[in-house]
């Protein structure tokens, strides 16, 4: 059947600001928003958006569908009988059509030292029980899609806020039994744009397509941060 | 135009490219390493790998056994010295990833857990739930962030290599966000651009897997080796081709035809194994080429089912139970629910073969060096000689790591020895590309990118599918030649510079057509059946070691046509023997290993 979708278009070389256009696409029970966008691209080759895996794992295809952040490849037209309006991810600068500037996201991610910090050398795997793995596993499932940043009102107000995915990733490494880098990551979490910027709206966890639950990570991060700040308050300055 | 100098360029931010970049940065922190990728590294196709990565791990396993499985799996077309090096180094690489934080699945005692995989005699596949590639890629990406030597060029599209007198001098790229042409000089260049599955119609690959690096090398005279060997994965979802991992069968999943019969027992893979007791290298755990071929036979007999117009068989996981499925195959549960509306705990999943992996690629030696000095190739875009005529599942993720490291270190050594070529010597090449780009934009009257691309992928599906014959391949090749002519007249309809997606798709299609020609020409020249290359022509339906125990080398001629040459296979310790699975395989292995 034919379905109507509305898409925000913006060409920085021609348009002063984004505008909306209406398109007709063919759809059946399995047609995803990504499929629909591809059909539109066939009608108008100048239409640009990001995608790659089309199986909800590469994190490329985030867009707003009727104002809610979604992965295009995991969202189906069948669930929108009254129609869809597709716009670029909120809270990021729009570059062209549905493509936004992801650089701030990558900067936040890099800032929290998202790698295992452990100075011991070794040629065998660490021992890590399934229970120890389970402690952080959920927070390791983030596909860097950025939907949670579009959902986050604080990030909308303050783009310097490290944001849900970066803070969840910091928490992931802090919880890893093999990691010894927590002390190096805490200053970033304690800082002005760290965990305390979050006002616990929780929308980030609601929109997360991989059930990472960044809100829970941030909340647990606040507990850690509070402990860390109390401890450091009792240390002579310059000790850390 | 922007001009830059970097000591080393790694083209590709997938598992292979990231591993190489880290190795180069560790080898010599004073070198600048450019990591150039057309997508953000964590979007690379490695992210989609589900099943796992192989290395000899258990005490009852042995390097010989992994070697045997890989060589037999390759139908004796693997380079045996390369396989030896690989099986010796795979374990250390998986441990290295562990030490960088990869969340490998564990046993209760905290040691790493291994699972069964098709064609492997013993459990030796490391996994991170059913998101192994995802975790490998993110671990590598996040680890790469700690090396200041690595400078990322995210969303830069490489459109040509700069080569001076058979020495690599750098690359030309388009910066996607601005449309600017960028010339990067370098002392060594590593191609890690992934496979070419997208030249086929039904495939399990991400949209970006378009064969770019293979074509880049081919156009500069480097041979593509063993291109006729294209792996069909037996279990893709109908329509989309989305992969349902082999790990499902490793866990005990079974394949049924429309009558609920486990048809694999009829194709030399039996006898039927009891439900819930999968046996390595038997039935559902036979190698991929055999399983995909069995599907084709069943389809011919009218024994496949139908899913919205697609012929399918059924992957039954119900006996594994809801809890086990959610724990071990969570992604599969999600994919089945989202894309075919099936809960695997309650109903079998409809599946069909889809193109999955290109065994062939840019020819390199065991050090990952190509015939152009300073140019290396690794990962799926390369043919280092590990997979021969058929790749065993879970060997390729380990390959990315083992040979990524080799290439990174070699490229670093080379960069320390060499100097940049002069700007003057690459000026002409750069100017030529600039001129080509400047006339690309315009309007098409009666042709389109989509029309040509669809015609190519359909032609490949029909001409170079699971079973092949001379007529259909010749038809395919003629068709490709005419598509290439149409392509030459094609214009890019988007007139802009910023994020011009149409331009990138245009360039990708050009690469794809060259690679498709190499695949089809190689397939025509191999007049035997081996591994993933199965012919129906008379006198060619079996393996013919007298004439074809050789690698095919596809070399592009001035006029764009492909010339095929042959290269002897390196055999160190395992002389060619029959390739047997199921009960027969157990006998066969006792004899030869
Ligand atoms: C669905 C699926 C599941 C799989 N599961 C397994 C498994 O369980 N076990 C296993 O061993 N193997 C598996 N494989 C195979 C394995 O995942 C791939 O072979 C491997 O990931 C390829 O890695 P790579 O680094 O070579 O390339 P990729 O990960 O494909 O990366 C290619 C990189 O090159 C860049 N690039 C390409 N062209 C250009 C250009 N023109 N300019 C700039 N950059 C460019 C891309 O941006 C990307 O960063 C699977 C494959 C698929 C399709
Ligand atoms: S936490 Fe969830 S929503 Fe946020 S980037 Fe990661 S996967 Fe996306
Ligand atoms: S295309 Fe990869 S997440 Fe949607």
Coordinates of N, CA, C and O in Angstrom, one line a residue, chain B residues 183-263:
Chain B
X183 N 44.3 15.5 -0.4 CA 45.4 14.6 -0.8 C 46.3 14.4 0.4 O 46.7 15.3 1.0
X184 N 46.4 13.1 0.7 CA 47.2 12.7 1.9 C 48.4 12.0 1.4 O 48.3 10.9 0.8
X185 N 49.6 12.5 1.6 CA 50.8 11.7 1.3 C 51.1 10.8 2.5 O 50.9 11.2 3.6
X186 N 51.7 9.7 2.2 CA 52.1 8.8 3.2 C 53.3 7.9 2.8 O 53.5 7.8 1.6
X187 N 53.9 7.3 3.7 CA 55.0 6.4 3.4 C 54.6 4.9 3.3 O 55.2 4.1 2.6
X188 N 53.6 4.6 4.0 CA 52.9 3.3 3.7 C 51.4 3.4 3.9 O 50.9 4.3 4.7
X189 N 50.7 2.6 3.2 CA 49.2 2.6 3.2 C 48.7 1.2 3.4 O 49.2 0.2 2.8
X190 N 47.8 1.1 4.3 CA 47.1 -0.2 4.6 C 45.7 -0.2 4.2 O 44.9 0.7 4.6
X191 N 45.3 -1.1 3.3 CA 43.9 -1.2 2.9 C 43.2 -2.1 3.8 O 43.6 -3.3 4.0
X192 N 42.1 -1.7 4.4 CA 41.3 -2.5 5.4 C 39.9 -2.2 5.2 O 39.1 -1.9 6.1
X193 N 39.5 -2.2 3.9 CA 38.1 -1.7 3.5 C 37.0 -2.7 3.5 O 35.9 -2.4 3.2
X194 N 37.3 -3.9 3.9 CA 36.2 -4.9 4.0 C 35.8 -5.6 2.7 O 36.5 -5.4 1.7
X195 N 34.8 -6.4 2.7 CA 34.4 -7.2 1.6 C 33.6 -6.5 0.5 O 33.7 -5.3 0.4
X196 N 32.9 -7.3 -0.3 CA 32.2 -6.8 -1.4 C 30.8 -7.4 -1.6 O 30.3 -7.5 -2.7
X197 N 30.2 -7.9 -0.5 CA 29.0 -8.6 -0.5 C 27.8 -7.9 -1.2 O 26.9 -8.5 -1.8
X198 N 27.9 -6.6 -1.2 CA 26.8 -5.7 -1.8 C 26.8 -5.8 -3.3 O 25.9 -5.2 -3.9
X199 N 27.7 -6.5 -3.9 CA 27.5 -6.6 -5.4 C 26.5 -7.7 -5.7 O 26.1 -7.8 -6.9
X200 N 26.1 -8.4 -4.7 CA 25.0 -9.4 -4.9 C 23.7 -8.9 -4.3 O 23.7 -8.0 -3.4
X201 N 22.6 -9.4 -4.8 CA 21.3 -8.9 -4.5 C 20.9 -9.3 -3.1 O 20.5 -8.4 -2.3
X202 N 20.9 -10.6 -2.7 CA 20.6 -11.0 -1.4 C 21.9 -11.1 -0.6 O 22.7 -12.0 -0.9
X203 N 22.1 -10.3 0.4 CA 23.3 -10.4 1.2 C 23.1 -10.0 2.6 O 22.2 -9.3 3.0
X204 N 24.1 -10.5 3.5 CA 24.0 -10.2 4.9 C 24.8 -9.0 5.3 O 24.9 -8.7 6.4
X205 N 25.3 -8.3 4.3 CA 26.3 -7.2 4.6 C 25.6 -5.9 4.8 O 24.6 -5.6 4.2
X206 N 26.4 -5.0 5.5 CA 26.0 -3.6 5.6 C 26.0 -2.9 4.3 O 26.8 -3.4 3.4
X207 N 25.4 -1.8 4.2 CA 25.3 -1.0 3.0 C 26.6 -0.5 2.5 O 26.8 -0.3 1.3
X208 N 27.6 -0.4 3.4 CA 28.9 0.1 3.0 C 29.9 -0.9 2.4 O 31.0 -0.6 2.1
X209 N 29.5 -2.2 2.4 CA 30.4 -3.2 2.0 C 30.4 -3.4 0.5 O 29.8 -4.3 -0.1
X210 N 31.1 -2.4 -0.2 CA 30.9 -2.3 -1.6 C 32.2 -2.6 -2.4 O 32.3 -2.2 -3.6
X211 N 33.2 -3.2 -1.8 CA 34.4 -3.6 -2.5 C 35.4 -2.5 -2.9 O 36.2 -2.7 -3.7
X212 N 35.3 -1.4 -2.2 CA 36.1 -0.2 -2.6 C 37.6 -0.5 -2.7 O 38.2 -0.2 -3.7
X213 N 38.1 -1.1 -1.6 CA 39.6 -1.3 -1.5 C 40.1 -2.2 -2.6 O 41.1 -2.1 -3.1
X214 N 39.2 -3.3 -2.8 CA 39.6 -4.2 -3.9 C 39.8 -3.5 -5.2 O 40.7 -3.7 -5.9
X215 N 38.8 -2.7 -5.5 CA 38.8 -2.0 -6.8 C 40.0 -1.0 -6.9 O 40.6 -0.8 -7.9
X216 N 40.2 -0.3 -5.7 CA 41.3 0.7 -5.7 C 42.6 0.0 -6.1 O 43.4 0.5 -6.9
X217 N 42.9 -1.2 -5.5 CA 44.1 -1.9 -5.8 C 44.1 -2.5 -7.3 O 45.1 -2.3 -8.0
X218 N 43.0 -3.1 -7.6 CA 42.8 -3.6 -9.0 C 43.2 -2.6 -10.1 O 43.8 -2.9 -11.0
X219 N 42.7 -1.4 -9.9 CA 42.9 -0.3 -10.8 C 44.4 0.1 -11.0 O 44.7 0.7 -11.9
X220 N 45.1 -0.3 -10.0 CA 46.6 0.0 -10.0 C 47.4 -1.2 -10.4 O 48.6 -1.3 -10.1
X221 N 46.7 -2.2 -10.9 CA 47.5 -3.4 -11.4 C 47.7 -4.5 -10.4 O 48.4 -5.5 -10.7
X222 N 47.2 -4.3 -9.2 CA 47.4 -5.4 -8.2 C 46.4 -6.5 -8.5 O 45.2 -6.2 -8.8
X223 N 46.8 -7.7 -8.4 CA 45.9 -8.9 -8.7 C 44.9 -9.1 -7.5 O 45.2 -8.9 -6.4
X224 N 43.7 -9.4 -7.9 CA 42.7 -9.9 -6.9 C 42.7 -11.4 -7.0 O 42.6 -12.0 -8.1
X225 N 42.9 -12.1 -5.9 CA 43.1 -13.5 -5.9 C 41.8 -14.3 -5.4 O 41.2 -13.8 -4.5
X226 N 41.6 -15.4 -6.0 CA 40.5 -16.3 -5.6 C 39.1 -15.6 -5.5 O 38.3 -15.9 -4.6
X227 N 38.8 -14.7 -6.4 CA 37.6 -13.9 -6.3 C 36.3 -14.7 -6.6 O 35.2 -14.3 -6.2
X228 N 36.5 -15.9 -7.3 CA 35.3 -16.7 -7.6 C 34.7 -17.3 -6.3 O 33.5 -17.7 -6.4
X229 N 35.4 -17.2 -5.2 CA 34.9 -17.9 -4.0 C 34.1 -16.9 -3.1 O 34.7 -16.1 -2.4
X230 N 32.8 -17.0 -3.3 CA 31.9 -16.1 -2.5 C 31.1 -17.0 -1.6 O 30.4 -17.9 -2.1
X231 N 31.1 -16.7 -0.3 CA 30.4 -17.6 0.6 C 28.9 -17.1 0.8 O 28.7 -16.0 1.1
X232 N 28.1 -18.1 0.5 CA 26.7 -17.9 0.9 C 26.5 -18.4 2.3 O 26.9 -19.5 2.7
X233 N 25.9 -17.6 3.1 CA 25.6 -18.1 4.5 C 24.2 -18.8 4.4 O 23.3 -18.2 3.8
X234 N 24.1 -20.0 5.0 CA 22.8 -20.7 4.8 C 21.6 -20.1 5.5 O 20.5 -20.3 5.1
X235 N 21.9 -19.2 6.5 CA 20.7 -18.7 7.2 C 20.6 -17.2 7.3 O 21.0 -16.5 8.3
X236 N 20.1 -16.6 6.2 CA 19.8 -15.2 6.2 C 18.3 -15.0 6.3 O 17.6 -16.0 5.9
X237 N 17.8 -13.9 6.7 CA 16.3 -13.7 6.7 C 15.9 -13.5 5.3 O 16.5 -12.8 4.5
X238 N 14.7 -14.0 5.0 CA 14.2 -13.8 3.6 C 13.9 -12.3 3.4 O 13.5 -11.6 4.3
X239 N 14.2 -11.8 2.2 CA 14.0 -10.4 1.9 C 15.2 -9.5 2.3 O 16.0 -9.2 1.4
X240 N 15.4 -9.2 3.5 CA 16.4 -8.3 3.9 C 17.8 -9.0 3.9 O 18.8 -8.3 3.7
X241 N 17.9 -10.3 4.1 CA 19.2 -11.0 4.1 C 19.9 -10.9 5.5 O 21.0 -11.4 5.7
X242 N 19.2 -10.2 6.4 CA 19.8 -10.1 7.8 C 20.2 -11.4 8.3 O 19.5 -12.4 8.2
X243 N 21.4 -11.4 8.9 CA 22.0 -12.7 9.3 C 21.4 -13.3 10.6 O 21.3 -12.6 11.6
X244 N 21.2 -14.6 10.5 CA 20.8 -15.3 11.7 C 22.1 -16.2 12.0 O 22.3 -17.2 11.3
X245 N 22.8 -15.9 13.0 CA 24.1 -16.5 13.2 C 24.2 -18.0 13.3 O 23.2 -18.7 13.8
X246 N 25.3 -18.5 12.8 CA 25.6 -20.0 12.9 C 25.6 -20.5 14.3 O 25.4 -21.6 14.6
X247 N 25.8 -19.5 15.3 CA 25.9 -19.9 16.7 C 24.5 -20.5 17.1 O 24.4 -21.4 18.0
X248 N 23.4 -20.2 16.4 CA 22.1 -20.8 16.7 C 22.2 -22.3 16.5 O 21.7 -23.1 17.3
X249 N 22.9 -22.7 15.4 CA 23.1 -24.2 15.2 C 24.1 -24.7 16.1 O 24.0 -25.9 16.6
X250 N 25.1 -23.9 16.5 CA 26.1 -24.4 17.5 C 25.4 -24.7 18.8 O 25.8 -25.6 19.5
X251 N 24.4 -23.9 19.1 CA 23.7 -24.1 20.4 C 22.7 -25.3 20.3 O 22.1 -25.7 21.3
X252 N 22.5 -25.8 19.1 CA 21.6 -26.9 18.9 C 20.4 -26.7 18.0 O 19.5 -27.6 17.9
X253 N 20.4 -25.6 17.3 CA 19.3 -25.3 16.4 C 19.3 -26.3 15.2 O 20.4 -26.8 14.8
X254 N 18.1 -26.6 14.7 CA 18.1 -27.6 13.5 C 17.4 -27.0 12.3 O 16.6 -26.0 12.5
X255 N 17.7 -27.5 11.1 CA 17.2 -27.0 9.9 C 16.1 -28.0 9.3 O 16.4 -29.2 9.2
X256 N 15.0 -27.5 9.0 CA 13.9 -28.3 8.5 C 13.4 -27.8 7.2 O 13.4 -26.6 6.9
X257 N 13.0 -28.7 6.3 CA 12.3 -28.3 5.1 C 10.8 -28.1 5.3 O 10.4 -28.2 6.5
X258 N 10.1 -27.9 4.3 CA 8.7 -27.5 4.5 C 7.9 -28.7 5.1 O 6.8 -28.5 5.7
X259 N 8.4 -29.9 5.0 CA 7.7 -31.0 5.7 C 8.2 -31.3 7.1 O 7.9 -32.4 7.7
X260 N 9.1 -30.5 7.6 CA 9.6 -30.7 8.9 C 10.7 -31.7 9.0 O 11.0 -32.3 10.1
X261 N 11.3 -32.0 7.8 CA 12.3 -33.1 7.8 C 13.7 -32.4 7.8 O 14.0 -31.4 7.2
X262 N 14.6 -33.0 8.5 CA 16.0 -32.5 8.6 C 16.8 -33.0 7.4 O 17.5 -34.0 7.4
X263 N 16.6 -32.2 6.3 CA 17.1 -32.7 5.0 C 18.6 -32.8 4.9 O 19.1 -33.4 3.9

